[in-house]
Each structure stands twice: as C-alpha cells, then as structure tokens.
Amino acid sequence: MKRSQSTPKSEAARKIDIRGVAAKARVSIATVSRTINHVPTVDPVLAARVWSAVAELNYFPNTQARALVSGKSKLLGLIVSEITNPFFPELIQEFEQVAVERGYEILIGSTNYEKKTIEQCARRMLERKVDGVAVMTFGIEEVLFERFAVDNIPVVFIDAAPSRPLSSVLAVDYRTGIYEGVQHLAVLGHRKIGFITGPLRLRSAEARKAAFLDCLRSTGLKADPAWIIEGDHTLDGGRDAMQKILALPQWPTAIMCSNDMTAIGVQHALFEAKLKVPDDFSLVGFDDIHLAEYTIPPLTTVRMSCKDLALRAVNDLLSHLQDSPAKPEAPSKIITRLIVRQTTGLPKDALADLPGKSTRKKSRE
Amino acid sequence: MKRSQSTPKSEAARKIDIRGVAAKARVSIATVSRTINHVPTVDPVLAARVWSAVAELNYFPNTQARALVSGKSKLLGLIVSEITNPFFPELIQEFEQVAVERGYEILIGSTNYEKKTIEQCARRMLERKVDGVAVMTFGIEEVLFERFAVDNIPVVFIDAAPSRPLSSVLAVDYRTGIYEGVQHLAVLGHRKIGFITGPLRLRSAEARKAAFLDCLRSTGLKADPAWIIEGDHTLDGGRDAMQKILALPQWPTAIMCSNDMTAIGVQHALFEAKLKVPDDFSLVGFDDIHLAEYTIPPLTTVRMSCKDLALRAVNDLLSHLQDSPAKPEAPSKIITRLIVRQTTGLPKDALADLPGKSTRKKSRE
DNA sequence: CTGAAAGCGCTAACAA
DNA sequence: TTGTTAGCGCTTTCAG
C-alpha cells in the first residue's frame, strides 16, 4: 500500500510537497514559498524554474500547513437559518462567489433554528479557525459568539448585533419595501390586512412585523391583532398560519407574509380551501426568491437583494481582516422594494363597497 | 494589540492551546492529547484534571494542526450541480447531518455546470485535503478527478464512475419510478407523452431520458421525437421547453420532466398560456422536492430519496477510509417511486375518445 | 501509564 | 536576492 514510503527511490517518487518542488527546481524551499506567494524579490530565472517544477509536479500548497503557520485559514464561516429555504442557497451562492474572488473559502453552517445546532456551528467555525463569520440567521443568541470576540474573529450580524470590536451589523431597510406593499394594497382598496410573521424570536422576523405594523399605522389603517399570526418562515408554517386565519369569524382581504416560503404555503392553504388568489385574498411575500416569479399566480413580493447582503457581509468581514486604514463604515441600509406580480388585486368586496360605504361582514368559512 | 505576547505574564494570560491545558492540569501535552482523543490508557485522575482544565479554559483543539500531523482533515467534499436547485440543499442537509454524526465536516462546491467552476471546485477540495469527495452533480468530466486517485482520495459518483480503486458509484434505479409514472399516465388514457430532459451532457439526465424512452416502449406507446425537448433542470429551462412544445402543431397530452424544477417551469408556461393542469396537460416531475407538495396544483412526481443518496454516499466514502475488512459492496440501487398528487388526470380528449376510438387531431394553439 | 522529542508542510525571521 | 532555521499546535513513537 504505502508504495512511496517503502520504496525510497531517493528523488524519483517522493511526495509532492514544497521540498519536492524545491529539489526539482534546484532551489531552497524558501524560494519556492516566496515564488508561489508572489513575493516580488525573486530572481525571475529561479521563479521560472519553480513554476515549471510546480506545473510538472502538479503541485499546490497544503492549506492546513499554511494556515497553521500563518494563523489565517482563509476560511469564512457563513451561518444560515435553514439551507432548505431557497433564500439561503441564493445567498450562499452570492456569498461564495464574492469570497472565492477574494481568495477565501466558505464553511457553511445551517442552524435549523435549533439552539444546539447553532452551538455546534459556532464551535465548528471556531475549530476550523475561520477568519470571520457572517451570521445570516436573522437573530440569534449572541452569547454563543462571545468566544469569537475572545479570539479576535470578526463577526457580521444582520439587523442587530452586540456592540463590540470586530463586530458589525447589516441593517436592512424593511420599512421602504413593506410600506410600498401596504400602500399598494391600500390603493387597491384593502383595509383589512393580515400578516404572517416569522419565528418571533428571530430578530428580523420581529423587525419585519414591527415594520408592517408601523406602515399600517402610517397608512391610516388599523391592525387587527387576530390577523397577526406567528409562522416560522417555512412552507408548512405558512399553510398552517393561513388555516388559522381561515378559521377566524372575520377574514382580512389581504395577507402579507414575512417571507416568500410562507406566502407559498399560504397559496397552498388557499388552494386547498378552494379559494382564489387574488380574487379571494391578495397576497404579498418577502425576499423575492427566484421561485416567486414561478408560483401560480406569480407572487407579488418585496425584494431584498441577497447579492447586496452577501457583498456587504464579505466586505465588512474583510475590512476588519486587512487592517483597514479608515473604517469604511458604510452605514447605508440594504434596500428593499416592492415587485408587483399577480397575487394582488382588488378586494373581494370592492364592488359591493364602492356604492354604499357600508361595512359588510365577510362571509364566514 | 498583541497583548498576550507583549505581556508574558508567565502562566496567567497564555494562549489557549494544548500547552496551556497541560500546564493547568499539571501533565504533559502528550497526556492532554491522549485524554481528549479518548485513548483508554490514561490514568483517570489525570484525565479528570485534564478535562476540568479543558472546561475552564474552554479549550478545543486546532483542527489545522491536527490535520497536518495526522494526515486526515476530517473533511468530506460535496460537489453539487447548482445549489439554487432545491433538490441539492435537501441533499446537502442530509449529507451534512450524516457526515457530522460521523465526525466529519463538509466542504461544498457548486459547479453551476461550468467546466471552469468544476475545476476550481476539484482544486479547492484537493487543497483543503478532503478525506473523500462525493460528486453529486449527475455527470461530470472524470478527468478532473484523476488527481484524487493519485492522492488516494476516495470519490463517489452518481450513476456512472470511472472504474479505479477507491472510487464507487451510486446507481439509481430510474426505471421503476419512471415506469410507474408512464403507467399511471397510460392508465389515465394518455397516449401522447412528451418529455423534457435535463442538460444531456449530464449522465443522469441522459439516464432519465433513456429510462423514459424505455418505459414508453415497454408500455406499448411510441415516442414522438418532437416531444422530447432538452431542458436544463432549471425553472427557466422548463418554461422555455414547454413554450417550444406549445409552438408545435401537435401537442402531447402529458409531459414528464427530468426534475421538479423543470415541471414547475412548465406549470408556469402553461399558466401564462392560460392552459390548465391537469385539464389541458398532465404533468409529472422527478425528485419530489419538498416544494412539489406545494405547487398549484400539487405536483405528481417520482420520488428519489436524497436521504438514501446522502447516506450511501457518506458510507461508501467512509468505508474506503476506515480500512474496511470485507468490501461491504451494497450494490442495491437507490430506489425511486411515483407519488401521485394533482397534476395528472384524464387527457383532454378522453371523453371524446372513449366512444369512437378515432384518433382525433389536437386543437392547435 | 506518562513524558520527551520528532516531525506534519509551510512561512517568516535572520544570515549570508 | 537566497538559504538556513525555528517554530505553528498537534499526534505519535519511544523510552522511562
């Protein structure tokens, strides 16, 4: 089995490492190291020999050894809520692209909202000595991230973060997009708008709900607490929440959702109940995942650019890493905006309401 | 900045490493190593001291150093086609779970079907010294994986693999599921069934198509080449392919798709064309992603268990790693089976066809 | 059963 | 500019 070891053919079949390259190029390992790290002070002639040895041997450096000695793993952690929610793969893809461009690898952790898993993720990141972590799980117990501070590892959170050095926060401007959504609904004539939240212990689920309530108020509508249902940002959660609303004696005429998956779940609940979108209910999602364009009918939703999110996250992390001169504190928020598709329309009682201004009771069940 | 270095407080504020633990526990670093690696021959008294030192210091070993010396990174590579296709996150989730259970971390690579990206992925895996790689991208240029053979890194492929040591293949039994699908359609009365393939350079897209053709034949139906359209396993691809079919003078009455995303794209194309599923077209997907249950109407599809796939992939890899005694060659195929939901029904011309057996022409456009 | 010591492959002083 | 050498934090002989 251990062929190369049991047959020490002197030079011939040695392992492909920096020494092998050095031997073949007839230089020292230091020169090899300098060459492959593009240190400018290497004699071009030697460099050429090194490069051709590298090519012939098909050599590449051992990341572990490199990391061990340099203290930098060139790994960025990315912690997301739930990899099966399509928003996150889209985020991951963008994040990875930016990271790889900048010479970093990413280590993904999916928490599934479970505290134990989150702990495990944090630990894995620490063990692998990531150079930075983006916690994109929209609200998390920060205690678990104290160790990162101890180890001087930058962390970027979303929406809110503990204030400490090397930690920054990506602020999302939920209000603009949600306001546009509420306005849109109001203009169509909706006065009774329900909201299905995400898991409320997630800070940004809370933020989205707060933004919704706020926008309702500034639009002059009032919120019926019965129509604010807690969901969990999953398809099942959306379906269940909508079923709860359908069990209510009074129905809203429009539903906003804390994310698109919830909205798709709602569409399904409505389909099962033989109710039509947007004829019986108007529906607005949040995130604008690619799928939103493909639901039937296509989902009106609030777009949050995950490309932006990813780019900003990586930049924030790296700016802490490369002892940046001035803090390029870019406090601008991540913007959101409404994308109108086909799940929003006039409220069912619009025609009836128009002539007489009477407040009709909704049909029940 | 470098507090701990500039202030060598003897014992007090030293870095948290194996030496720190050893010092605090008053043992040698070798004993610490043995203890945390659960070598059974450690004196319980010393072990206890070590563990409490570990706890107090909140110590955990440096994976890099460990990997460097042991030669095992405890990393498993997982290469997928496209992380934004929901099938893959589901796969990743399962794979990660199994891997973590077994003490491995995973490194994800998403190829996006681009050769350059695949190369990059392969290289990243090599650089990070993964202990094994699962190539779940359903067909890939194996040349890129030769280096893994050189480095004795096991690789598991899907559907087909180069035969070499340390490489195994996960065979999926496409026929059973697809046959059930074709049968189901045939029983409903469909005689004209179209198929939208995946990217045909992917081996398993080819395999699915071949299985379909095969099943058609053994059901006694014949395939119209015009109704076999190449898609690309994406939403957009499905929509485009269906639009091509709709442009044909003759329509099939049912469509099978190489994956669920394609089917969702088809549903969208039909929606745009004001055609109904299953009234105008019956539709069958493949994969049974979670979303399939939530489309409108819910998608009839062929289930392939990604849990199975993940489990088998990890097992195959690990069995190569731990010098397994006998090869536990489990040549059983990954099974597939039909899940009937609501996108399949009687063909549009069923009633008309029943009385007179005449072959009517389909309405065009 | 324990500790001292030799590296794993590489980078970063320091010398030449 | 180049080579020599000392570790990075850990596992693993090998003596004791």
Short mmCIF file of N, CA, C and O in Angstrom, two decimals, chain B residues 78-164:
data_model
loop_
_atom_site.label_atom_id
_atom_site.label_comp_id
_atom_site.label_asym_id
_atom_site.label_seq_id
_atom_site.Cartn_x
_atom_site.Cartn_y
_atom_site.Cartn_z
N LEU B 78 -18.31 17.84 -1.05
CA LEU B 78 -19.59 17.51 -1.67
C LEU B 78 -19.78 18.46 -2.84
O LEU B 78 -19.92 19.67 -2.64
N ILE B 79 -19.73 17.89 -4.03
CA ILE B 79 -19.87 18.73 -5.21
C ILE B 79 -21.25 18.53 -5.81
O ILE B 79 -21.66 17.42 -6.10
N VAL B 80 -21.98 19.62 -5.93
CA VAL B 80 -23.33 19.55 -6.49
C VAL B 80 -23.41 20.41 -7.74
O VAL B 80 -22.53 21.22 -8.00
N SER B 81 -24.50 20.24 -8.48
CA SER B 81 -24.63 20.97 -9.73
C SER B 81 -24.89 22.44 -9.49
O SER B 81 -24.29 23.31 -10.08
N GLU B 82 -25.84 22.66 -8.63
CA GLU B 82 -26.36 24.00 -8.58
C GLU B 82 -27.07 24.16 -7.25
O GLU B 82 -28.12 23.57 -7.04
N ILE B 83 -26.52 24.93 -6.41
CA ILE B 83 -27.07 25.00 -5.06
C ILE B 83 -28.44 25.63 -5.04
O ILE B 83 -29.21 25.44 -4.11
N THR B 84 -28.78 26.38 -6.06
CA THR B 84 -30.09 27.03 -6.07
C THR B 84 -31.22 26.13 -6.57
O THR B 84 -32.37 26.53 -6.59
N ASN B 85 -30.88 24.93 -6.99
CA ASN B 85 -31.92 23.96 -7.28
C ASN B 85 -32.24 23.24 -5.96
O ASN B 85 -31.40 22.55 -5.42
N PRO B 86 -33.48 23.44 -5.46
CA PRO B 86 -33.81 22.98 -4.10
C PRO B 86 -33.50 21.52 -3.81
O PRO B 86 -33.39 21.13 -2.66
N PHE B 87 -33.37 20.72 -4.84
CA PHE B 87 -33.02 19.33 -4.57
C PHE B 87 -31.69 19.25 -3.85
O PHE B 87 -31.51 18.46 -2.93
N PHE B 88 -30.77 20.09 -4.25
CA PHE B 88 -29.42 20.00 -3.69
C PHE B 88 -29.31 20.45 -2.24
O PHE B 88 -28.67 19.77 -1.45
N PRO B 89 -29.94 21.55 -1.88
CA PRO B 89 -29.94 21.86 -0.45
C PRO B 89 -30.49 20.72 0.39
O PRO B 89 -29.99 20.43 1.46
N GLU B 90 -31.52 20.07 -0.11
CA GLU B 90 -32.08 18.95 0.65
C GLU B 90 -31.03 17.85 0.79
O GLU B 90 -30.85 17.25 1.84
N LEU B 91 -30.33 17.61 -0.31
CA LEU B 91 -29.26 16.62 -0.30
C LEU B 91 -28.14 17.06 0.66
O LEU B 91 -27.66 16.27 1.47
N ILE B 92 -27.78 18.30 0.54
CA ILE B 92 -26.69 18.82 1.38
C ILE B 92 -27.04 18.66 2.85
O ILE B 92 -26.21 18.23 3.65
N GLN B 93 -28.27 18.99 3.17
CA GLN B 93 -28.70 18.89 4.56
C GLN B 93 -28.53 17.47 5.10
O GLN B 93 -27.99 17.25 6.17
N GLU B 94 -29.00 16.52 4.31
CA GLU B 94 -28.89 15.13 4.73
C GLU B 94 -27.43 14.71 4.83
O GLU B 94 -27.01 14.05 5.78
N PHE B 95 -26.70 15.08 3.82
CA PHE B 95 -25.29 14.71 3.76
C PHE B 95 -24.54 15.28 4.97
O PHE B 95 -23.78 14.58 5.63
N GLU B 96 -24.81 16.52 5.23
CA GLU B 96 -24.13 17.17 6.35
C GLU B 96 -24.46 16.47 7.65
O GLU B 96 -23.59 16.21 8.48
N GLN B 97 -25.73 16.17 7.81
CA GLN B 97 -26.15 15.52 9.05
C GLN B 97 -25.39 14.22 9.27
O GLN B 97 -24.83 13.98 10.35
N VAL B 98 -25.39 13.39 8.25
CA VAL B 98 -24.70 12.11 8.37
C VAL B 98 -23.21 12.33 8.63
O VAL B 98 -22.60 11.70 9.49
N ALA B 99 -22.64 13.24 7.88
CA ALA B 99 -21.20 13.48 8.00
C ALA B 99 -20.84 13.96 9.40
O ALA B 99 -19.91 13.45 10.03
N VAL B 100 -21.60 14.93 9.89
CA VAL B 100 -21.31 15.48 11.21
C VAL B 100 -21.45 14.39 12.28
O VAL B 100 -20.63 14.29 13.18
N GLU B 101 -22.47 13.59 12.13
CA GLU B 101 -22.64 12.46 13.05
C GLU B 101 -21.38 11.60 13.12
O GLU B 101 -21.02 11.08 14.16
N ARG B 102 -20.77 11.45 11.97
CA ARG B 102 -19.60 10.58 11.89
C ARG B 102 -18.30 11.33 12.16
O ARG B 102 -17.22 10.80 11.94
N GLY B 103 -18.45 12.58 12.55
CA GLY B 103 -17.26 13.34 12.91
C GLY B 103 -16.58 14.05 11.73
O GLY B 103 -15.42 14.43 11.82
N TYR B 104 -17.32 14.22 10.68
CA TYR B 104 -16.74 14.91 9.52
C TYR B 104 -17.42 16.24 9.27
O TYR B 104 -18.58 16.43 9.59
N GLU B 105 -16.67 17.11 8.67
CA GLU B 105 -17.17 18.41 8.27
C GLU B 105 -17.37 18.33 6.76
O GLU B 105 -16.76 17.50 6.11
N ILE B 106 -18.21 19.18 6.18
CA ILE B 106 -18.29 19.12 4.73
C ILE B 106 -17.90 20.42 4.07
O ILE B 106 -18.05 21.50 4.62
N LEU B 107 -17.34 20.26 2.90
CA LEU B 107 -16.92 21.39 2.09
C LEU B 107 -17.76 21.32 0.83
O LEU B 107 -17.70 20.34 0.09
N ILE B 108 -18.54 22.36 0.59
CA ILE B 108 -19.47 22.31 -0.53
C ILE B 108 -18.91 23.01 -1.75
O ILE B 108 -18.30 24.06 -1.65
N GLY B 109 -19.13 22.41 -2.88
CA GLY B 109 -18.77 23.05 -4.12
C GLY B 109 -19.96 23.02 -5.05
O GLY B 109 -20.60 21.99 -5.20
N SER B 110 -20.28 24.14 -5.63
CA SER B 110 -21.42 24.21 -6.54
C SER B 110 -20.87 24.55 -7.93
O SER B 110 -20.23 25.58 -8.10
N THR B 111 -21.11 23.67 -8.87
CA THR B 111 -20.43 23.83 -10.16
C THR B 111 -21.13 24.76 -11.14
O THR B 111 -20.51 25.26 -12.06
N ASN B 112 -22.44 24.92 -10.95
CA ASN B 112 -23.21 25.69 -11.94
C ASN B 112 -23.00 25.19 -13.35
O ASN B 112 -23.13 25.94 -14.31
N TYR B 113 -22.64 23.94 -13.47
CA TYR B 113 -22.48 23.30 -14.77
C TYR B 113 -21.32 23.86 -15.58
O TYR B 113 -21.18 23.56 -16.75
N GLU B 114 -20.52 24.72 -14.97
CA GLU B 114 -19.43 25.31 -15.74
C GLU B 114 -18.13 24.55 -15.52
O GLU B 114 -17.71 24.34 -14.39
N LYS B 115 -17.51 24.22 -16.60
CA LYS B 115 -16.30 23.43 -16.51
C LYS B 115 -15.24 24.11 -15.64
O LYS B 115 -14.58 23.49 -14.82
N LYS B 116 -15.13 25.39 -15.81
CA LYS B 116 -14.11 26.11 -15.06
C LYS B 116 -14.38 26.03 -13.56
O LYS B 116 -13.49 25.85 -12.75
N THR B 117 -15.65 26.17 -13.24
CA THR B 117 -16.01 26.11 -11.83
C THR B 117 -15.78 24.72 -11.26
O THR B 117 -15.35 24.56 -10.12
N ILE B 118 -16.05 23.71 -12.08
CA ILE B 118 -15.82 22.35 -11.63
C ILE B 118 -14.34 22.15 -11.29
O ILE B 118 -13.99 21.60 -10.25
N GLU B 119 -13.51 22.63 -12.19
CA GLU B 119 -12.07 22.53 -11.97
C GLU B 119 -11.66 23.19 -10.67
O GLU B 119 -10.90 22.64 -9.89
N GLN B 120 -12.22 24.38 -10.49
CA GLN B 120 -11.93 25.14 -9.29
C GLN B 120 -12.36 24.36 -8.04
O GLN B 120 -11.63 24.31 -7.05
N CYS B 121 -13.54 23.78 -8.13
CA CYS B 121 -14.05 23.00 -7.01
C CYS B 121 -13.10 21.86 -6.69
O CYS B 121 -12.73 21.65 -5.53
N ALA B 122 -12.74 21.13 -7.72
CA ALA B 122 -11.86 19.98 -7.53
C ALA B 122 -10.57 20.43 -6.87
O ALA B 122 -10.08 19.82 -5.92
N ARG B 123 -10.07 21.52 -7.33
CA ARG B 123 -8.82 22.02 -6.79
C ARG B 123 -8.95 22.43 -5.33
O ARG B 123 -8.10 22.12 -4.50
N ARG B 124 -10.04 23.13 -5.04
CA ARG B 124 -10.28 23.54 -3.66
C ARG B 124 -10.32 22.34 -2.74
O ARG B 124 -9.78 22.35 -1.65
N MET B 125 -10.98 21.31 -3.21
CA MET B 125 -11.10 20.09 -2.40
C MET B 125 -9.72 19.50 -2.15
O MET B 125 -9.40 19.06 -1.06
N LEU B 126 -8.93 19.49 -3.20
CA LEU B 126 -7.58 18.95 -3.10
C LEU B 126 -6.74 19.78 -2.13
O LEU B 126 -6.03 19.25 -1.28
N GLU B 127 -6.84 21.08 -2.29
CA GLU B 127 -6.04 21.97 -1.45
C GLU B 127 -6.40 21.82 0.02
O GLU B 127 -5.53 21.83 0.88
N ARG B 128 -7.67 21.68 0.26
CA ARG B 128 -8.12 21.55 1.65
C ARG B 128 -7.93 20.12 2.15
O ARG B 128 -8.33 19.78 3.24
N LYS B 129 -7.41 19.29 1.28
CA LYS B 129 -7.09 17.92 1.65
C LYS B 129 -8.29 17.15 2.19
O LYS B 129 -8.21 16.53 3.26
N VAL B 130 -9.36 17.21 1.47
CA VAL B 130 -10.53 16.46 1.89
C VAL B 130 -10.19 14.97 1.97
O VAL B 130 -9.34 14.49 1.24
N ASP B 131 -10.86 14.28 2.87
CA ASP B 131 -10.61 12.85 3.01
C ASP B 131 -11.41 12.03 2.00
O ASP B 131 -11.18 10.83 1.84
N GLY B 132 -12.33 12.66 1.34
CA GLY B 132 -13.15 11.98 0.34
C GLY B 132 -14.06 12.98 -0.34
O GLY B 132 -14.32 14.05 0.21
N VAL B 133 -14.54 12.66 -1.51
CA VAL B 133 -15.42 13.58 -2.23
C VAL B 133 -16.63 12.85 -2.79
O VAL B 133 -16.49 11.77 -3.36
N ALA B 134 -17.78 13.44 -2.63
CA ALA B 134 -18.97 12.93 -3.29
C ALA B 134 -19.30 13.87 -4.43
O ALA B 134 -19.51 15.06 -4.21
N VAL B 135 -19.30 13.33 -5.62
CA VAL B 135 -19.59 14.14 -6.79
C VAL B 135 -21.04 13.89 -7.17
O VAL B 135 -21.37 12.94 -7.86
N MET B 136 -21.91 14.75 -6.69
CA MET B 136 -23.34 14.54 -6.88
C MET B 136 -23.87 15.41 -7.99
O MET B 136 -24.98 15.91 -7.90
N THR B 137 -23.09 15.60 -8.98
CA THR B 137 -23.55 16.53 -10.00
C THR B 137 -24.05 15.82 -11.24
O THR B 137 -24.24 16.43 -12.27
N PHE B 138 -24.30 14.55 -11.06
CA PHE B 138 -25.02 13.84 -12.10
C PHE B 138 -24.34 13.91 -13.45
O PHE B 138 -24.95 14.27 -14.45
N GLY B 139 -23.09 13.58 -13.46
CA GLY B 139 -22.40 13.57 -14.74
C GLY B 139 -21.39 14.67 -14.81
O GLY B 139 -21.71 15.82 -14.67
N ILE B 140 -20.16 14.31 -15.00
CA ILE B 140 -19.11 15.30 -14.90
C ILE B 140 -17.89 14.73 -15.61
O ILE B 140 -17.79 13.52 -15.80
N GLU B 141 -17.00 15.57 -16.00
CA GLU B 141 -15.82 15.05 -16.68
C GLU B 141 -14.86 14.45 -15.68
O GLU B 141 -14.31 15.14 -14.85
N GLU B 142 -14.71 13.17 -15.80
CA GLU B 142 -13.95 12.49 -14.76
C GLU B 142 -12.46 12.80 -14.79
O GLU B 142 -11.77 12.57 -13.81
N VAL B 143 -11.99 13.30 -15.89
CA VAL B 143 -10.57 13.65 -15.97
C VAL B 143 -10.17 14.53 -14.80
O VAL B 143 -9.08 14.41 -14.25
N LEU B 144 -11.09 15.39 -14.46
CA LEU B 144 -10.78 16.34 -13.41
C LEU B 144 -10.56 15.67 -12.07
O LEU B 144 -10.08 16.28 -11.13
N PHE B 145 -10.91 14.38 -12.02
CA PHE B 145 -10.81 13.73 -10.73
C PHE B 145 -9.66 12.74 -10.65
O PHE B 145 -9.54 12.00 -9.70
N GLU B 146 -8.83 12.79 -11.67
CA GLU B 146 -7.71 11.86 -11.67
C GLU B 146 -6.75 12.12 -10.52
O GLU B 146 -6.21 11.20 -9.92
N ARG B 147 -6.56 13.37 -10.24
CA ARG B 147 -5.65 13.70 -9.17
C ARG B 147 -6.07 13.07 -7.84
O ARG B 147 -5.26 12.75 -6.99
N PHE B 148 -7.37 12.91 -7.66
CA PHE B 148 -7.83 12.29 -6.43
C PHE B 148 -7.32 10.86 -6.33
O PHE B 148 -6.96 10.40 -5.26
N ALA B 149 -7.29 10.20 -7.47
CA ALA B 149 -6.77 8.84 -7.49
C ALA B 149 -5.30 8.85 -7.10
O ALA B 149 -4.85 8.05 -6.27
N VAL B 150 -4.56 9.77 -7.67
CA VAL B 150 -3.14 9.89 -7.36
C VAL B 150 -2.92 10.06 -5.86
O VAL B 150 -2.04 9.45 -5.27
N ASP B 151 -3.75 10.89 -5.25
CA ASP B 151 -3.59 11.17 -3.83
C ASP B 151 -4.33 10.16 -2.94
O ASP B 151 -4.46 10.37 -1.74
N ASN B 152 -4.86 9.11 -3.58
CA ASN B 152 -5.59 8.11 -2.81
C ASN B 152 -6.79 8.64 -2.05
O ASN B 152 -7.03 8.27 -0.90
N ILE B 153 -7.50 9.54 -2.68
CA ILE B 153 -8.69 10.08 -2.04
C ILE B 153 -9.92 9.42 -2.66
O ILE B 153 -10.11 9.49 -3.87
N PRO B 154 -10.71 8.76 -1.84
CA PRO B 154 -11.90 8.10 -2.39
C PRO B 154 -12.90 9.11 -2.98
O PRO B 154 -13.04 10.21 -2.46
N VAL B 155 -13.54 8.69 -4.03
CA VAL B 155 -14.52 9.54 -4.68
C VAL B 155 -15.76 8.69 -4.95
O VAL B 155 -15.65 7.55 -5.35
N VAL B 156 -16.91 9.25 -4.68
CA VAL B 156 -18.13 8.54 -5.04
C VAL B 156 -18.90 9.37 -6.06
O VAL B 156 -19.07 10.58 -5.90
N PHE B 157 -19.28 8.69 -7.13
CA PHE B 157 -20.02 9.36 -8.20
C PHE B 157 -21.46 8.86 -8.20
O PHE B 157 -21.79 7.89 -7.54
N ILE B 158 -22.26 9.50 -8.99
CA ILE B 158 -23.62 9.02 -9.12
C ILE B 158 -23.81 8.52 -10.54
O ILE B 158 -23.24 9.07 -11.47
N ASP B 159 -24.56 7.43 -10.67
CA ASP B 159 -24.91 6.87 -11.98
C ASP B 159 -23.78 6.17 -12.72
O ASP B 159 -23.96 5.10 -13.27
N ALA B 160 -22.63 6.79 -12.77
CA ALA B 160 -21.54 6.16 -13.50
C ALA B 160 -20.23 6.70 -12.99
O ALA B 160 -20.16 7.85 -12.57
N ALA B 161 -19.23 5.88 -13.01
CA ALA B 161 -17.95 6.32 -12.49
C ALA B 161 -16.84 5.61 -13.23
O ALA B 161 -17.02 4.52 -13.74
N PRO B 162 -15.70 6.25 -13.28
CA PRO B 162 -14.55 5.59 -13.87
C PRO B 162 -14.18 4.44 -12.93
O PRO B 162 -14.25 4.59 -11.73
N SER B 163 -13.83 3.31 -13.50
CA SER B 163 -13.50 2.22 -12.60
C SER B 163 -12.05 2.31 -12.22
O SER B 163 -11.15 2.17 -13.04
N ARG B 164 -11.84 2.59 -10.98
CA ARG B 164 -10.49 2.66 -10.45
C ARG B 164 -10.64 2.43 -8.96
O ARG B 164 -11.74 2.52 -8.41
#
